[in-house]
Amino acid sequence: MRVTLVQFAPKLNRSNLETVCKIVEQNKDKTDLIVFPELALSGYMLQDKLFEDAWHVDELESLAELSRYVDIVVGAAMRDDDGFRNTALYFYGGKLISKHYKLHLPNYGMFEEARYFKAGDIFESFEVSDTKISMVVCEDLWHEEVHHDLMAENPNIIVALVASPARGFNEDGLEIEKQWYEIIKTVASECSAKLIFVNRVGFEDGLGFWGGSCVVDESGKIVQKLPHYEEIIKTIEI
């Protein structure tokens, strides 16, 4: 299976949809699955811009159409009857087949997601071509109960969409990178699943995002890793 990791810098507006569609169009013939980061269609620091920039599902028909040629996983701020959701979307075969609402919304330090988004309360997996897939969004993986949910679901592939700001700089590198890699290696080995980790780059309102997107194998070993801070699109055989 060929997977394309899209480590890019979303803008804080709706122009991201056009960018995402162009990337899919350019890569659809050389991959099976294209994965974008958390809130790739929206930008991260939306705050009150949610009221004008959050998406309705029917506005994403262009992605549904492109998924006739390649599977697409993308993060977006979505609007539903209950408010706004930080969402992972999976498009396949010309339609949206699954969505995961972020379960754990950080609301400390630089984060204030719980002020603007409503948390999800359901964790589930789905199958595509006999492959069982689970999606998670960023902070979800920092909670032990999600690890237990993943082990119970027993997926073949875990897709993690992330928007992690760089912090904890020291002589040995980024502390947040070490913490993240420890988490995803643990989860992959606990579940005996491949894990696809896609983190964004770029800057928003003083926050810099570090990238370092990677693929972890079933034993918990990082087998492919992208550089820090660079916008890069890479296709990997998993």
CSV table of C-alpha atoms in Angstrom, one decimal:
chain,number,residue,atom,x,y,z
A,1,MET,CA,0.0,0.0,0.0
A,2,ARG,CA,1.3,3.4,-1.0
A,3,VAL,CA,0.6,6.3,1.4
A,4,THR,CA,1.3,10.0,0.7
A,5,LEU,CA,2.1,12.2,3.8
A,6,VAL,CA,1.3,15.8,3.2
A,7,GLN,CA,3.2,17.9,5.7
A,8,PHE,CA,2.2,21.4,4.7
A,9,ALA,CA,1.3,24.8,6.2
A,10,PRO,CA,-2.5,25.5,6.0
A,11,LYS,CA,-3.6,29.1,5.8
A,12,LEU,CA,-6.1,30.5,8.2
A,13,ASN,CA,-8.9,30.7,5.7
A,14,ARG,CA,-11.0,28.6,3.2
A,15,SER,CA,-8.4,28.7,0.4
A,16,ASN,CA,-7.0,25.5,1.8
A,17,LEU,CA,-9.7,23.4,0.0
A,18,GLU,CA,-8.3,24.5,-3.3
A,19,THR,CA,-4.7,23.7,-2.2
A,20,VAL,CA,-5.7,20.3,-0.9
A,21,CYS,CA,-7.5,19.5,-4.1
A,22,LYS,CA,-4.5,20.5,-6.2
A,23,ILE,CA,-2.2,18.3,-4.1
A,24,VAL,CA,-4.6,15.3,-4.5
A,25,GLU,CA,-4.8,15.9,-8.2
A,26,GLN,CA,-1.1,16.0,-8.6
A,27,ASN,CA,-0.5,12.8,-6.6
A,28,LYS,CA,-3.6,10.6,-7.2
A,29,ASP,CA,-2.0,8.4,-9.8
A,30,LYS,CA,1.0,7.4,-7.7
A,31,THR,CA,-0.5,6.5,-4.3
A,32,ASP,CA,-3.4,4.7,-2.7
A,33,LEU,CA,-4.0,7.0,0.3
A,34,ILE,CA,-3.3,10.7,0.8
A,35,VAL,CA,-3.2,12.0,4.4
A,36,PHE,CA,-3.3,15.6,5.5
A,37,PRO,CA,-2.9,17.1,9.0
A,38,GLU,CA,-5.4,18.2,11.6
A,39,LEU,CA,-7.5,21.1,10.5
A,40,ALA,CA,-5.8,21.1,7.1
A,41,LEU,CA,-8.9,22.7,5.5
A,42,SER,CA,-9.2,25.4,8.1
A,43,GLY,CA,-6.0,26.4,9.8
A,44,TYR,CA,-5.5,25.9,13.6
A,45,MET,CA,-6.1,29.3,15.4
A,46,LEU,CA,-9.6,29.8,14.0
A,47,GLN,CA,-11.3,31.0,17.2
A,48,ASP,CA,-14.3,33.2,16.2
A,49,LYS,CA,-13.5,32.7,12.5
A,50,LEU,CA,-15.2,29.3,13.0
A,51,PHE,CA,-18.6,31.0,12.4
A,52,GLU,CA,-17.6,32.0,8.9
A,53,ASP,CA,-15.0,29.3,8.0
A,54,ALA,CA,-16.3,26.0,9.3
A,55,TRP,CA,-17.4,23.6,6.6
A,56,HIS,CA,-20.6,21.8,5.8
A,57,VAL,CA,-20.1,18.3,4.4
A,58,ASP,CA,-21.9,19.2,1.2
A,59,GLU,CA,-19.3,21.9,0.5
A,60,LEU,CA,-16.6,19.2,0.2
A,61,GLU,CA,-18.0,17.5,-2.9
A,62,SER,CA,-14.8,18.2,-4.8
A,63,LEU,CA,-12.9,15.9,-2.4
A,64,ALA,CA,-15.6,13.3,-2.6
A,65,GLU,CA,-15.2,13.3,-6.4
A,66,LEU,CA,-11.4,13.0,-6.2
A,67,SER,CA,-11.7,10.0,-3.9
A,68,ARG,CA,-12.9,8.0,-6.9
A,69,TYR,CA,-9.2,7.8,-7.8
A,70,VAL,CA,-7.5,7.8,-4.4
A,71,ASP,CA,-8.4,7.6,-0.7
A,72,ILE,CA,-8.2,10.9,1.2
A,73,VAL,CA,-7.9,11.6,4.9
A,74,VAL,CA,-8.1,15.3,5.8
A,75,GLY,CA,-8.7,17.4,9.0
A,76,ALA,CA,-11.3,20.1,9.0
A,77,ALA,CA,-13.4,22.3,11.3
A,78,MET,CA,-16.9,21.1,10.5
A,79,ARG,CA,-20.3,22.5,11.3
A,80,ASP,CA,-23.2,20.3,12.6
A,81,ASP,CA,-26.4,20.8,14.4
A,82,ASP,CA,-24.6,20.8,17.8
A,83,GLY,CA,-21.9,23.4,16.9
A,84,PHE,CA,-18.4,23.0,15.6
A,85,ARG,CA,-16.3,19.9,15.5
A,86,ASN,CA,-12.6,19.3,15.0
A,87,THR,CA,-12.9,16.4,12.6
A,88,ALA,CA,-10.9,13.8,10.7
A,89,LEU,CA,-12.7,12.9,7.4
A,90,TYR,CA,-12.1,9.8,5.2
A,91,PHE,CA,-13.2,10.0,1.6
A,92,TYR,CA,-13.3,6.8,-0.5
A,93,GLY,CA,-15.0,5.7,-3.7
A,94,GLY,CA,-16.6,9.1,-4.4
A,95,LYS,CA,-18.1,9.7,-1.0
A,96,LEU,CA,-17.4,10.5,2.7
A,97,ILE,CA,-17.4,7.1,4.4
A,98,SER,CA,-16.2,8.0,7.9
A,99,LYS,CA,-15.6,10.9,10.2
A,100,HIS,CA,-14.0,11.1,13.6
A,101,TYR,CA,-14.8,14.0,16.0
A,102,LYS,CA,-11.8,14.8,18.2
A,103,LEU,CA,-12.6,13.3,21.6
A,104,HIS,CA,-10.2,15.3,23.8
A,105,LEU,CA,-10.0,19.1,23.3
A,106,PRO,CA,-7.0,20.7,24.9
A,107,ASN,CA,-7.8,23.7,27.0
A,108,TYR,CA,-4.6,24.7,28.8
A,109,GLY,CA,-1.6,26.9,28.1
A,110,MET,CA,-1.6,27.9,24.5
A,111,PHE,CA,-4.6,25.7,23.7
A,112,GLU,CA,-8.3,26.7,23.9
A,113,GLU,CA,-10.1,24.3,21.7
A,114,ALA,CA,-12.8,23.4,24.2
A,115,ARG,CA,-13.9,27.1,24.1
A,116,TYR,CA,-14.8,26.8,20.4
A,117,PHE,CA,-15.3,23.1,19.6
A,118,LYS,CA,-17.6,20.4,20.9
A,119,ALA,CA,-15.9,17.1,21.7
A,120,GLY,CA,-16.9,13.8,20.2
A,121,ASP,CA,-18.1,11.0,22.3
A,122,ILE,CA,-17.8,8.0,19.9
A,123,PHE,CA,-14.8,6.0,18.9
A,124,GLU,CA,-15.1,3.6,16.0
A,125,SER,CA,-13.3,2.0,13.1
A,126,PHE,CA,-14.2,1.1,9.6
A,127,GLU,CA,-13.0,-1.1,6.7
A,128,VAL,CA,-11.7,-0.2,3.3
A,129,SER,CA,-10.7,-3.0,1.0
A,130,ASP,CA,-10.5,-5.5,3.8
A,131,THR,CA,-8.2,-3.2,5.8
A,132,LYS,CA,-9.5,-2.0,9.2
A,133,ILE,CA,-8.7,1.7,9.9
A,134,SER,CA,-9.0,3.9,13.0
A,135,MET,CA,-8.6,7.7,12.9
A,136,VAL,CA,-7.6,9.9,15.8
A,137,VAL,CA,-6.9,13.6,16.1
A,138,CYS,CA,-3.9,14.9,18.0
A,139,GLU,CA,-4.7,15.2,21.8
A,140,ASP,CA,-6.8,12.0,21.6
A,141,LEU,CA,-3.6,9.9,21.7
A,142,TRP,CA,-2.4,11.5,24.9
A,143,HIS,CA,-5.3,9.8,26.8
A,144,GLU,CA,-4.9,6.2,28.0
A,145,GLU,CA,-8.6,5.4,27.4
A,146,VAL,CA,-8.1,6.0,23.7
A,147,HIS,CA,-5.3,3.5,23.7
A,148,HIS,CA,-7.7,1.0,25.2
A,149,ASP,CA,-10.3,1.8,22.6
A,150,LEU,CA,-7.8,1.3,19.8
A,151,MET,CA,-6.7,-2.0,21.2
A,152,ALA,CA,-10.3,-3.1,21.5
A,153,GLU,CA,-10.9,-2.1,17.9
A,154,ASN,CA,-7.8,-3.9,16.7
A,155,PRO,CA,-7.2,-1.9,13.5
A,156,ASN,CA,-4.6,-2.7,10.8
A,157,ILE,CA,-3.9,1.0,10.3
A,158,ILE,CA,-4.2,4.0,12.7
A,159,VAL,CA,-4.2,7.4,11.1
A,160,ALA,CA,-3.2,10.3,13.4
A,161,LEU,CA,-3.9,13.9,12.2
A,162,VAL,CA,-1.9,16.4,14.2
A,163,ALA,CA,-1.3,20.1,14.7
A,164,SER,CA,1.5,20.1,17.3
A,165,PRO,CA,3.3,23.4,18.0
A,166,ALA,CA,7.0,23.2,18.7
A,167,ARG,CA,7.9,23.6,22.4
A,168,GLY,CA,10.4,22.3,24.9
A,169,PHE,CA,13.6,23.3,23.0
A,170,ASN,CA,16.8,21.9,24.5
A,171,GLU,CA,20.3,20.7,23.5
A,172,ASP,CA,18.9,17.2,22.7
A,173,GLY,CA,16.2,18.5,20.4
A,174,LEU,CA,12.5,19.1,20.8
A,175,GLU,CA,10.9,17.7,24.0
A,176,ILE,CA,7.5,17.6,22.4
A,177,GLU,CA,8.9,15.5,19.5
A,178,LYS,CA,10.3,12.9,22.0
A,179,GLN,CA,7.0,12.8,23.8
A,180,TRP,CA,5.0,12.3,20.6
A,181,TYR,CA,7.3,9.6,19.2
A,182,GLU,CA,7.1,7.7,22.4
A,183,ILE,CA,3.3,7.8,22.4
A,184,ILE,CA,2.9,6.7,18.8
A,185,LYS,CA,5.5,3.9,19.0
A,186,THR,CA,3.7,2.6,22.1
A,187,VAL,CA,0.3,2.7,20.4
A,188,ALA,CA,1.5,1.0,17.3
A,189,SER,CA,3.1,-1.8,19.2
A,190,GLU,CA,0.2,-2.2,21.6
A,191,CYS,CA,-2.2,-2.5,18.7
A,192,SER,CA,0.2,-4.4,16.4
A,193,ALA,CA,-0.9,-1.8,13.8
A,194,LYS,CA,0.8,0.5,11.3
A,195,LEU,CA,0.5,4.1,12.5
A,196,ILE,CA,0.5,7.1,10.1
A,197,PHE,CA,1.4,10.4,11.9
A,198,VAL,CA,1.0,13.6,9.9
A,199,ASN,CA,1.8,16.9,11.6
A,200,ARG,CA,1.6,20.3,10.0
A,201,VAL,CA,4.3,23.0,9.7
A,202,GLY,CA,4.2,26.8,9.4
A,203,PHE,CA,3.3,29.6,11.8
A,204,GLU,CA,0.0,31.0,13.1
A,205,ASP,CA,-0.3,33.8,15.7
A,206,GLY,CA,3.1,33.1,17.2
A,207,LEU,CA,2.8,29.3,17.2
A,208,GLY,CA,5.3,27.4,15.1
A,209,PHE,CA,4.4,23.8,14.1
A,210,TRP,CA,7.3,21.3,13.8
A,211,GLY,CA,6.3,18.6,11.3
A,212,GLY,CA,8.3,15.4,11.7
A,213,SER,CA,5.5,13.4,10.1
A,214,CYS,CA,6.3,9.6,10.1
A,215,VAL,CA,5.1,6.1,9.7
A,216,VAL,CA,5.5,3.5,12.5
A,217,ASP,CA,5.4,-0.2,11.9
A,218,GLU,CA,3.6,-2.9,14.0
A,219,SER,CA,6.6,-3.4,16.2
A,220,GLY,CA,6.7,0.3,17.2
A,221,LYS,CA,9.7,1.2,15.0
A,222,ILE,CA,9.6,4.5,13.0
A,223,VAL,CA,10.4,3.4,9.4
A,224,GLN,CA,10.0,6.7,7.6
A,225,LYS,CA,10.3,10.2,8.9
A,226,LEU,CA,10.0,13.7,7.4
A,227,PRO,CA,12.1,16.7,8.4
A,228,HIS,CA,11.2,19.4,10.9
A,229,TYR,CA,9.6,22.6,9.7
A,230,GLU,CA,9.6,21.9,6.0
A,231,GLU,CA,6.7,21.7,3.7
A,232,ILE,CA,7.1,18.3,2.0
A,233,ILE,CA,4.9,15.7,0.3
A,234,LYS,CA,6.3,12.1,0.4
A,235,THR,CA,4.9,8.8,-0.8
A,236,ILE,CA,5.9,5.8,1.2
A,237,GLU,CA,5.2,2.1,0.8
A,238,ILE,CA,3.8,0.6,4.0
